[in-house]
PDB file of N, CA and C in Angstrom:
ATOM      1  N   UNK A  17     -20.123   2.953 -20.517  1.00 52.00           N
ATOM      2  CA  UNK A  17     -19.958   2.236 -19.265  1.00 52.00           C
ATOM      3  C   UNK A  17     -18.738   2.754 -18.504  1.00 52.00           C
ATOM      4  N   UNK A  18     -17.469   2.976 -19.152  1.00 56.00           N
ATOM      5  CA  UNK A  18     -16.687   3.625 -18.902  1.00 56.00           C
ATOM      6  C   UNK A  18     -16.467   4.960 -18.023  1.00 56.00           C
ATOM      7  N   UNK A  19     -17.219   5.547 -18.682  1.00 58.00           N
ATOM      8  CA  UNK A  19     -18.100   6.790 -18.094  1.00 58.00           C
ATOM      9  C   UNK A  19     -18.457   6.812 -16.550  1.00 58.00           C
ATOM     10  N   UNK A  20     -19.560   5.633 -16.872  1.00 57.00           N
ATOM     11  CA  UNK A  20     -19.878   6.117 -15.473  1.00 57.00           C
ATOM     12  C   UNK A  20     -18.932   5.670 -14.398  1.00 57.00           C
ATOM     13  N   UNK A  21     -18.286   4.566 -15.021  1.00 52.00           N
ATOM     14  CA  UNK A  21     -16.926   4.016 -13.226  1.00 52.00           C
ATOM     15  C   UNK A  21     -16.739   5.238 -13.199  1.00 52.00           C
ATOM     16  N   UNK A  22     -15.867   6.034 -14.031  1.00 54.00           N
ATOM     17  CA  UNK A  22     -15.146   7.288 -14.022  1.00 54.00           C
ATOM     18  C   UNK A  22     -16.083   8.465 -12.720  1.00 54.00           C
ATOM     19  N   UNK A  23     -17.385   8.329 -13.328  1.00 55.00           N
ATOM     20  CA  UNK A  23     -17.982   9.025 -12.418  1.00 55.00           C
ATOM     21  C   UNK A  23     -17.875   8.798 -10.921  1.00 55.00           C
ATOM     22  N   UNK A  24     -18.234   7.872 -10.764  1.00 55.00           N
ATOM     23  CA  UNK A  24     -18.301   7.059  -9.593  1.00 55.00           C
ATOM     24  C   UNK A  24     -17.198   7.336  -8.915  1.00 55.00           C
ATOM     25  N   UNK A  25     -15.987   7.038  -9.191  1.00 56.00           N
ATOM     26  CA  UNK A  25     -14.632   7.042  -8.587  1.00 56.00           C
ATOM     27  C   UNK A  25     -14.474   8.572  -8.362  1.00 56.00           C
ATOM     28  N   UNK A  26     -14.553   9.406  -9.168  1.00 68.00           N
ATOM     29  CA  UNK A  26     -14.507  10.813  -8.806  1.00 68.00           C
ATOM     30  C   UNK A  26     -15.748  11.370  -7.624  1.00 68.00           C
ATOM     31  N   UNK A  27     -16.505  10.822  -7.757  1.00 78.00           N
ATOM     32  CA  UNK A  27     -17.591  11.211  -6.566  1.00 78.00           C
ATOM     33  C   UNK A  27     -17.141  10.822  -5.358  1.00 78.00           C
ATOM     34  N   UNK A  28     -16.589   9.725  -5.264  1.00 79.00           N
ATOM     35  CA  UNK A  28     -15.986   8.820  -3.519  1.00 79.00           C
ATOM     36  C   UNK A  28     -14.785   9.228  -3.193  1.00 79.00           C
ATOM     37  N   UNK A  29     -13.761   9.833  -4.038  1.00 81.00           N
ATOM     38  CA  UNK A  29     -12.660  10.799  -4.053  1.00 81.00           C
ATOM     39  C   UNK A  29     -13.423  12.084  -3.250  1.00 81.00           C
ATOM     40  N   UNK A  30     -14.106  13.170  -3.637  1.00 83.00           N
ATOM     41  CA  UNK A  30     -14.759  13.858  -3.548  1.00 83.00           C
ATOM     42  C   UNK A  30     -15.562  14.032  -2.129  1.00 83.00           C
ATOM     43  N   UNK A  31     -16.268  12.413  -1.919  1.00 83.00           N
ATOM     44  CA  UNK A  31     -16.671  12.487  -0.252  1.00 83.00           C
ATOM     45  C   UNK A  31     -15.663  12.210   0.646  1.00 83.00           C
ATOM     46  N   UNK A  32     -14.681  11.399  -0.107  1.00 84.00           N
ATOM     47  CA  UNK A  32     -13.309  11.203   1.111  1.00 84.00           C
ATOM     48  C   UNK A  32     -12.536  12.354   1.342  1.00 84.00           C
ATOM     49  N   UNK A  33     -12.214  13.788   0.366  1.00 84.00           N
ATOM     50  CA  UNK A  33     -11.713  15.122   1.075  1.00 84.00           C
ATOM     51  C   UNK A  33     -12.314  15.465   1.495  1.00 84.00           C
ATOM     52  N   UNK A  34     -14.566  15.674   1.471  1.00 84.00           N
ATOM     53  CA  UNK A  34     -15.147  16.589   2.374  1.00 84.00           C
ATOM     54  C   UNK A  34     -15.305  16.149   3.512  1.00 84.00           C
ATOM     55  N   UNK A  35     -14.717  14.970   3.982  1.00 84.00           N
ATOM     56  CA  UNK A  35     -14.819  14.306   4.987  1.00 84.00           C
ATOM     57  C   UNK A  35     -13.403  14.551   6.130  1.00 84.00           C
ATOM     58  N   UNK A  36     -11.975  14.325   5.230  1.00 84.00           N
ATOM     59  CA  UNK A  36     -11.038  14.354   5.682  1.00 84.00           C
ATOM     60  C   UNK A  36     -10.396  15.677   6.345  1.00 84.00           C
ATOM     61  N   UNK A  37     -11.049  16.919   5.103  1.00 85.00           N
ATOM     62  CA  UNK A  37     -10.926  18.436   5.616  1.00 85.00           C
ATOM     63  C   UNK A  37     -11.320  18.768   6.961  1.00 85.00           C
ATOM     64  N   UNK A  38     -12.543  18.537   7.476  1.00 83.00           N
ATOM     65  CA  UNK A  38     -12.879  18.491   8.433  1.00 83.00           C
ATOM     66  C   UNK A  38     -12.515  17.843  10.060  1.00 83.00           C
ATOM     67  N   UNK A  39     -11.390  16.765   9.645  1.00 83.00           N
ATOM     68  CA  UNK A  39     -10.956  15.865  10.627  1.00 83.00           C
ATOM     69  C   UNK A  39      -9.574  16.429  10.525  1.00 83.00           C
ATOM     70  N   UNK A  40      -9.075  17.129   9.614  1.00 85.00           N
ATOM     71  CA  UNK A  40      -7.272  17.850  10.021  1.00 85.00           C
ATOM     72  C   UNK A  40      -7.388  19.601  10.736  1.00 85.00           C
ATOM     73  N   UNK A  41      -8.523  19.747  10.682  1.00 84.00           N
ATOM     74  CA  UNK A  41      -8.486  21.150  11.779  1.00 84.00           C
ATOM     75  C   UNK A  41      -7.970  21.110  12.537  1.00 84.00           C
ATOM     76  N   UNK A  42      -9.019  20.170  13.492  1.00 82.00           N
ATOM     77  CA  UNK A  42      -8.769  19.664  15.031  1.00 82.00           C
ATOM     78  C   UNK A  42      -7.092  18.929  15.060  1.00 82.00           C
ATOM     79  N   UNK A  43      -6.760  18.020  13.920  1.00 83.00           N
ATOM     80  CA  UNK A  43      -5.547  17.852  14.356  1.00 83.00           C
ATOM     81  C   UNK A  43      -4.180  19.001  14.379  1.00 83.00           C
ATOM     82  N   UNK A  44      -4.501  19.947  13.280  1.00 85.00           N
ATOM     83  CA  UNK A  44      -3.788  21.323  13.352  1.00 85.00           C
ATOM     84  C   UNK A  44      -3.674  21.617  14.010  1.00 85.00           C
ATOM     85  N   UNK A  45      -4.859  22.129  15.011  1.00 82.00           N
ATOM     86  CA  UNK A  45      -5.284  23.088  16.174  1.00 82.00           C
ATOM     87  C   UNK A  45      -4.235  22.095  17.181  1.00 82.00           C
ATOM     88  N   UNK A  46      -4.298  20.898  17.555  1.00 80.00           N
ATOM     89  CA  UNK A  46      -3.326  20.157  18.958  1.00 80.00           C
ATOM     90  C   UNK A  46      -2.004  20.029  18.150  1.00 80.00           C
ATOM     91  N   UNK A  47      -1.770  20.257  16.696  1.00 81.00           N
ATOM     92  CA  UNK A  47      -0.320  20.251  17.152  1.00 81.00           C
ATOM     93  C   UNK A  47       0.090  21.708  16.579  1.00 81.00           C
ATOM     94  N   UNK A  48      -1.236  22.473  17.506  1.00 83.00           N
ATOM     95  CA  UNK A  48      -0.419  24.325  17.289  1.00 83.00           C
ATOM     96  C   UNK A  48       0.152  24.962  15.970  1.00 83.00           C
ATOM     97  N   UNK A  49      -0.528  24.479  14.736  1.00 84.00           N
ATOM     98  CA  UNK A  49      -0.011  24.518  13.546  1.00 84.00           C
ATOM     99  C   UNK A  49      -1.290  24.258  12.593  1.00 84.00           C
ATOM    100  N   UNK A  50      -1.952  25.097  12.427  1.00 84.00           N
ATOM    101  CA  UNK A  50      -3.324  25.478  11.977  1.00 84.00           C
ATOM    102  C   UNK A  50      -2.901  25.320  10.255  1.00 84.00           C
ATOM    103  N   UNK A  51      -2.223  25.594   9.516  1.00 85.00           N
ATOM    104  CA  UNK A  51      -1.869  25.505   8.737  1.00 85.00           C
ATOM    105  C   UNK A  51      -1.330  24.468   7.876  1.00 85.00           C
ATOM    106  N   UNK A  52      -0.730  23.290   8.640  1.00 87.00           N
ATOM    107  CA  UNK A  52      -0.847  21.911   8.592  1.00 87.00           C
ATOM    108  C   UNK A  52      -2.161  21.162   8.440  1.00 87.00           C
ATOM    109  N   UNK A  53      -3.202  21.567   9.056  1.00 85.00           N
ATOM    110  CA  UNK A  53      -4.550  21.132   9.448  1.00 85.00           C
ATOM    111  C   UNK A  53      -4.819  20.429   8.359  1.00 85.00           C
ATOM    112  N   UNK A  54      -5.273  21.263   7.331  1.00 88.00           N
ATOM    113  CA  UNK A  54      -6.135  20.550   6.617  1.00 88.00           C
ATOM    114  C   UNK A  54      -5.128  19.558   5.294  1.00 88.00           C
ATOM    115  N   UNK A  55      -3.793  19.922   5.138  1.00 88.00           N
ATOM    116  CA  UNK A  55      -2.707  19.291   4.336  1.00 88.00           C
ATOM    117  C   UNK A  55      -2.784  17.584   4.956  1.00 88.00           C
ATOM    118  N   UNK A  56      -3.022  17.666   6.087  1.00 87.00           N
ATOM    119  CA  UNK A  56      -3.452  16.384   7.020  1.00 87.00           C
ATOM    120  C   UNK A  56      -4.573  15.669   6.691  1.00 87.00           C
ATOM    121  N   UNK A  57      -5.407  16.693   6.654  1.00 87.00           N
ATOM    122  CA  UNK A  57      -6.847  15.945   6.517  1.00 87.00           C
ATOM    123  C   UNK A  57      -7.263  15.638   4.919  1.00 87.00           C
ATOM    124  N   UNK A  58      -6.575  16.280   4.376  1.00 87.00           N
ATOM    125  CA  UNK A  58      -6.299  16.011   2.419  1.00 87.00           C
ATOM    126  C   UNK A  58      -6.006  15.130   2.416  1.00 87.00           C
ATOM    127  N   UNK A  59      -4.867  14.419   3.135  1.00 86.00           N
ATOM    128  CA  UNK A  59      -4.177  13.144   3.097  1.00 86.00           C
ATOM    129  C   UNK A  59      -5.411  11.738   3.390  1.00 86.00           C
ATOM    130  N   UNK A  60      -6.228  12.541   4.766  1.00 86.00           N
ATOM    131  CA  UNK A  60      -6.649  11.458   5.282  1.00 86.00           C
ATOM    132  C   UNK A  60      -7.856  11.096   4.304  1.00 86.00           C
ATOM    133  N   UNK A  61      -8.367  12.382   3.964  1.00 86.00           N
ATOM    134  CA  UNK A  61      -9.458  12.100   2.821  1.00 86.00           C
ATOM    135  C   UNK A  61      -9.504  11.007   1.541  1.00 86.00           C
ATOM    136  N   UNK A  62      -8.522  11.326   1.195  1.00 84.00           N
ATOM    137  CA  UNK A  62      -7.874  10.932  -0.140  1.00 84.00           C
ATOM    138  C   UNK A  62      -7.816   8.992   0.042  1.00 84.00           C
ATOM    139  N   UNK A  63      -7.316   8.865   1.539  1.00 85.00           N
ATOM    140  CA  UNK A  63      -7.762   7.593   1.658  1.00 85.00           C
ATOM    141  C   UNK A  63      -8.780   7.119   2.078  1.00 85.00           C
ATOM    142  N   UNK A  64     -10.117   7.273   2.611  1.00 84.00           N
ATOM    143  CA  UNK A  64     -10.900   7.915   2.508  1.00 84.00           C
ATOM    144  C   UNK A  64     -11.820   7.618   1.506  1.00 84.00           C
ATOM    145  N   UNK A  65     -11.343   7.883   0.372  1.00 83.00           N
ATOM    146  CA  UNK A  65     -11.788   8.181  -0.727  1.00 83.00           C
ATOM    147  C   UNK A  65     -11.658   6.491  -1.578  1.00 83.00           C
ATOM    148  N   UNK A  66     -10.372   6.070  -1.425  1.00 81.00           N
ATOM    149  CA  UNK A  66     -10.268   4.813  -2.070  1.00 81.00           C
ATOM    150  C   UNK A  66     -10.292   3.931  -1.074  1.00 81.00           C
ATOM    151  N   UNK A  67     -10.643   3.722   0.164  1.00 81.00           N
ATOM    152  CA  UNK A  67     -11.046   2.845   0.452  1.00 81.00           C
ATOM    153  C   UNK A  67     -12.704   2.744   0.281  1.00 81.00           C
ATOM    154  N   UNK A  68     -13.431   3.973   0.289  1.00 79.00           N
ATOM    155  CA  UNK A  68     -14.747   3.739  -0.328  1.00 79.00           C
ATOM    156  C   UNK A  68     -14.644   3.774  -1.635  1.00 79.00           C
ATOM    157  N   UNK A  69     -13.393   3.883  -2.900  1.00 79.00           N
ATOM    158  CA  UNK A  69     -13.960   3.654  -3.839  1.00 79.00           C
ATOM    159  C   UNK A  69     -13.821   1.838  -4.497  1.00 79.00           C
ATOM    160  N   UNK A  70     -12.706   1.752  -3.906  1.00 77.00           N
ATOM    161  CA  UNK A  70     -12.555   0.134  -3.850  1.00 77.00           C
ATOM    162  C   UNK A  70     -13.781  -0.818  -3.125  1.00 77.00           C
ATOM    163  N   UNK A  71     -14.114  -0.448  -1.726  1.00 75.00           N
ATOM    164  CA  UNK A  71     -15.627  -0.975  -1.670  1.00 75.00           C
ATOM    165  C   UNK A  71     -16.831  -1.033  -2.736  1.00 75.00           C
ATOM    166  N   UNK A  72     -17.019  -0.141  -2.831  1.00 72.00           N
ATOM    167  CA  UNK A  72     -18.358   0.091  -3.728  1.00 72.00           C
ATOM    168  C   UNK A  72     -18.160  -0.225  -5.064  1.00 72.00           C
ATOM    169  N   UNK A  73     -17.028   0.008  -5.763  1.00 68.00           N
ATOM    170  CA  UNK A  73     -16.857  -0.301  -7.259  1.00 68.00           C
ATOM    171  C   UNK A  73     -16.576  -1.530  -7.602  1.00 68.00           C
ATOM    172  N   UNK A  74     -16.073  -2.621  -6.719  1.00 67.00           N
ATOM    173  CA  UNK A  74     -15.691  -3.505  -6.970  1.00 67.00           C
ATOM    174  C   UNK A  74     -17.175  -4.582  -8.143  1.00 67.00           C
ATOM    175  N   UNK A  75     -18.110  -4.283  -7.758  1.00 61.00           N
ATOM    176  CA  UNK A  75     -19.530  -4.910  -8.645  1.00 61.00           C
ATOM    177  C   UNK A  75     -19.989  -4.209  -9.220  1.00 61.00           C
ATOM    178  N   UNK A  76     -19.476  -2.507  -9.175  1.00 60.00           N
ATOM    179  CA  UNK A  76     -20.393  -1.460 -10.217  1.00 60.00           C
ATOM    180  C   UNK A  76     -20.980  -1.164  -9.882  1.00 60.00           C
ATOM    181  N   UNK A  77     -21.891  -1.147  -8.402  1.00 63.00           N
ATOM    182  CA  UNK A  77     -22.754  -1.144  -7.950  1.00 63.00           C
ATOM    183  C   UNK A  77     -22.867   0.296  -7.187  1.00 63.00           C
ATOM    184  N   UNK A  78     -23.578   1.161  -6.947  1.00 64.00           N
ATOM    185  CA  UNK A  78     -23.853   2.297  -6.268  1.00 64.00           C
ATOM    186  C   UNK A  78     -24.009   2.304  -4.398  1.00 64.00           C
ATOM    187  N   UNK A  79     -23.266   2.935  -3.812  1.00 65.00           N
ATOM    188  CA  UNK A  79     -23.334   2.487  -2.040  1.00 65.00           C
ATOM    189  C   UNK A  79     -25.087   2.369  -2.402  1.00 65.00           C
ATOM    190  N   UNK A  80     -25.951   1.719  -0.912  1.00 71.00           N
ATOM    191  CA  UNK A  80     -26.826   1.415  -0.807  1.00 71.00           C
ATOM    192  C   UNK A  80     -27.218   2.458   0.829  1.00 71.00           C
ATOM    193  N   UNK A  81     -28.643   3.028   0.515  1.00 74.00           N
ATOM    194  CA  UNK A  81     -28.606   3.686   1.532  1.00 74.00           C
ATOM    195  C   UNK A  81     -28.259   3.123   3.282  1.00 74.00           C
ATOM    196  N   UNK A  82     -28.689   1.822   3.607  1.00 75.00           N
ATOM    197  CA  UNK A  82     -27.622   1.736   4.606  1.00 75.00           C
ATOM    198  C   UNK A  82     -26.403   1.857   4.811  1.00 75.00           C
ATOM    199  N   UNK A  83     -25.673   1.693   3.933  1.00 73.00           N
ATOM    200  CA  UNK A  83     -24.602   1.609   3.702  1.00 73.00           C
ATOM    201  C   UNK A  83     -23.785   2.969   4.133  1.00 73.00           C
ATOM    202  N   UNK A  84     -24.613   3.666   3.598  1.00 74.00           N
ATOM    203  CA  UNK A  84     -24.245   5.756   3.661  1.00 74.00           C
ATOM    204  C   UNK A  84     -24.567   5.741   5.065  1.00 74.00           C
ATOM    205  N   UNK A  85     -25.793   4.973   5.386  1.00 80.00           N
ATOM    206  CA  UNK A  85     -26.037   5.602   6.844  1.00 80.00           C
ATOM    207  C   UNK A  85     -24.543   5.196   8.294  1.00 80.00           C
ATOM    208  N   UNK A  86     -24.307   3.887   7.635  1.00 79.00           N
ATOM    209  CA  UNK A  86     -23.561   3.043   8.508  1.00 79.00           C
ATOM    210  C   UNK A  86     -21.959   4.337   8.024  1.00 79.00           C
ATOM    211  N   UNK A  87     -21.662   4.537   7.311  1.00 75.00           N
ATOM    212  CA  UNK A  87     -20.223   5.207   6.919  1.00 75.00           C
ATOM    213  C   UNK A  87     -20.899   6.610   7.458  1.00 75.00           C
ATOM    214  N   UNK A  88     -22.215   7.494   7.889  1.00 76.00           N
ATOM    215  CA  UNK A  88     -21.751   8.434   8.298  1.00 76.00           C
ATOM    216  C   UNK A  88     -22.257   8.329   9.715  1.00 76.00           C
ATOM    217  N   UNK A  89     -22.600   7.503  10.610  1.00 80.00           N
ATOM    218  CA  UNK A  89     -22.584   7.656  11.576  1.00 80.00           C
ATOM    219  C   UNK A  89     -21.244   6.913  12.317  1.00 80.00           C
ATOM    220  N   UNK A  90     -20.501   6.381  11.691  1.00 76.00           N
ATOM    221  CA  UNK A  90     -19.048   5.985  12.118  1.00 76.00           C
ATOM    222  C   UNK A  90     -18.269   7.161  12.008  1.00 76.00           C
ATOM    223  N   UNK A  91     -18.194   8.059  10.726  1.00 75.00           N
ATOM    224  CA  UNK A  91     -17.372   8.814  10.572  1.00 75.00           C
ATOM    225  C   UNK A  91     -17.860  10.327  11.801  1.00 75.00           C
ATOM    226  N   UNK A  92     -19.423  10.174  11.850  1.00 78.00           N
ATOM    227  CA  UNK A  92     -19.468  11.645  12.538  1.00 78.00           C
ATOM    228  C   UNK A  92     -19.431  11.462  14.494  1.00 78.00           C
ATOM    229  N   UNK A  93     -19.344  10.022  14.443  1.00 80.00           N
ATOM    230  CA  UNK A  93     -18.757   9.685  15.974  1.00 80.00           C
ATOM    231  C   UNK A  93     -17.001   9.811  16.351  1.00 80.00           C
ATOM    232  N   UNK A  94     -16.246   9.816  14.821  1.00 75.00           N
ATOM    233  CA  UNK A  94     -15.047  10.018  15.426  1.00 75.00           C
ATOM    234  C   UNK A  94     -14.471  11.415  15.168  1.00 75.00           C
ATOM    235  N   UNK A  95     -15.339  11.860  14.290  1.00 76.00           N
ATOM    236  CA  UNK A  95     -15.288  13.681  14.195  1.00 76.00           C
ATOM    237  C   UNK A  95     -15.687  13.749  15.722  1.00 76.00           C
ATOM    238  N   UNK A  96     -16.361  13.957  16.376  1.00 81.00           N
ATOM    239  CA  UNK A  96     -16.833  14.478  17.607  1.00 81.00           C
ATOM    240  C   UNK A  96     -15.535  13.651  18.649  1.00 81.00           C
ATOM    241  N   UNK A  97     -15.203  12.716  18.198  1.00 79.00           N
ATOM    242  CA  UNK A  97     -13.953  12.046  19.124  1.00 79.00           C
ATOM    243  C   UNK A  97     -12.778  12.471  19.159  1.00 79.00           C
ATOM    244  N   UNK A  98     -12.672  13.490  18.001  1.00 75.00           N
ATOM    245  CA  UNK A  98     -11.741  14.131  17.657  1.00 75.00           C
ATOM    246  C   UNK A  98     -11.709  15.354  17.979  1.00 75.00           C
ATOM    247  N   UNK A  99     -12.977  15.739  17.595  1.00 75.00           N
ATOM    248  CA  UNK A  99     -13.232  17.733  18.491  1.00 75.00           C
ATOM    249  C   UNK A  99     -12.930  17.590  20.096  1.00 75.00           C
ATOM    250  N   UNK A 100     -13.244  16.567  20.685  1.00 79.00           N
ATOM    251  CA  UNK A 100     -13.164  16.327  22.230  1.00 79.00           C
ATOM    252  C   UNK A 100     -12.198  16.682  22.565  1.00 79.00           C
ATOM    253  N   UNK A 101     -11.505  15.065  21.497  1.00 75.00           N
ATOM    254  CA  UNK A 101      -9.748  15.096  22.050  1.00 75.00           C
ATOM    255  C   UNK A 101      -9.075  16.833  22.088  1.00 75.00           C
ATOM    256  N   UNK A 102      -9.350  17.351  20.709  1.00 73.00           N
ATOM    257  CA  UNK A 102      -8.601  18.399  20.899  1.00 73.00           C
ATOM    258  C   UNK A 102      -8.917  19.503  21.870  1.00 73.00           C
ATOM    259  N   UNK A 103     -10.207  19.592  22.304  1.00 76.00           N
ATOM    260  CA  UNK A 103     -10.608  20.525  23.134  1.00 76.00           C
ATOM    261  C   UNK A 103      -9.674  20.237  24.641  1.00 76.00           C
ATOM    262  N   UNK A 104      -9.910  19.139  24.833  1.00 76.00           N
ATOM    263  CA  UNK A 104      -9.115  18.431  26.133  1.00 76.00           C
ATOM    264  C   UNK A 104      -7.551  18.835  26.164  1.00 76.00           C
ATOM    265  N   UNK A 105      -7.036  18.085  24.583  1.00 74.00           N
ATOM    266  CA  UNK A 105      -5.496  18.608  24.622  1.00 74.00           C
ATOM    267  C   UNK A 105      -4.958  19.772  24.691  1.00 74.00           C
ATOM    268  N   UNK A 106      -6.380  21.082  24.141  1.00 73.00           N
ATOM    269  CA  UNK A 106      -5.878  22.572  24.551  1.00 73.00           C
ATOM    270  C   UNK A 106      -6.104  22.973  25.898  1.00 73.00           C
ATOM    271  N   UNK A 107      -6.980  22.086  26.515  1.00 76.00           N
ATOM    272  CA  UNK A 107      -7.365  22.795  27.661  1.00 76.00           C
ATOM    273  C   UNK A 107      -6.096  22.518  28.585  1.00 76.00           C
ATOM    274  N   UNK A 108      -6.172  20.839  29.064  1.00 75.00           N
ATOM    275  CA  UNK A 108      -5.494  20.057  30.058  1.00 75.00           C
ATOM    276  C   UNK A 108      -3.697  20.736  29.658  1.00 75.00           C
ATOM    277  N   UNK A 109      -3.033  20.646  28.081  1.00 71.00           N
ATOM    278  CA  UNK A 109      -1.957  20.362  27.900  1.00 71.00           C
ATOM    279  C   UNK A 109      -1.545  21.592  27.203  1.00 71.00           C
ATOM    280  N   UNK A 110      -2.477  22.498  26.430  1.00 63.00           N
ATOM    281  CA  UNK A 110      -2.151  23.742  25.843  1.00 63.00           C
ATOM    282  C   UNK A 110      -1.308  24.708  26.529  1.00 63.00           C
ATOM    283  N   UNK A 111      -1.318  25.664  26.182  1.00 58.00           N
ATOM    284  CA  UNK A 111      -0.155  26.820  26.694  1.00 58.00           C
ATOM    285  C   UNK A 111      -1.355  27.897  27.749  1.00 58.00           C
ATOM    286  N   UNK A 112      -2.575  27.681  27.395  1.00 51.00           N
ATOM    287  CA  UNK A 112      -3.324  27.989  28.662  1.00 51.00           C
ATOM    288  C   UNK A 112      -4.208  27.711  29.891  1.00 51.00           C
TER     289      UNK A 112
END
């Protein structure tokens, strides 16, 4: 039984960096420091990660496919809220 929490918790760890990697580019890229990017988005993942693993584990229970649907159409509306922003902040405020 053990086992599988273990599993579990390492899997929602796991979707909270492939999630978070993706959301510290764009913040790299606006603060001109590409290299920061994703050290950012590690961070953000990671929480991320335990706030979905504290949801879902709390009954043992496995997310439920609404559930996935509702967490990735929140998360892939503020990815795109985020590619915007930065496109805007290089364009309007960048160095060109």
């Amino acid at each position: 039984m053990e086992e599988k929490v273990k599993k579990n918790k390492d899997k929602y760890f796991g979707i909270g960096i492939a999630i978070g990697l993706p959301i510290g580019i764009p913040i790299g890229i606006m603060l001109d420091n590409i290299a920061i990017g994703p050290a950012i988005g590690l961070s953000i993942g990671l929480v991320i990660g335990v706030i979905l693993e504290s949801r879902y584990n709390k009954s043992g229970n496995d997310m439920l496919p609404a559930g996935r649907r509702k967490i990735i159409s929140i998360l892939l509306i503020g990815i795109i809220g985020l590619a915007v922003g930065a496109l805007l902040f290089t364009c309007f405020l960048g160095k060109g």
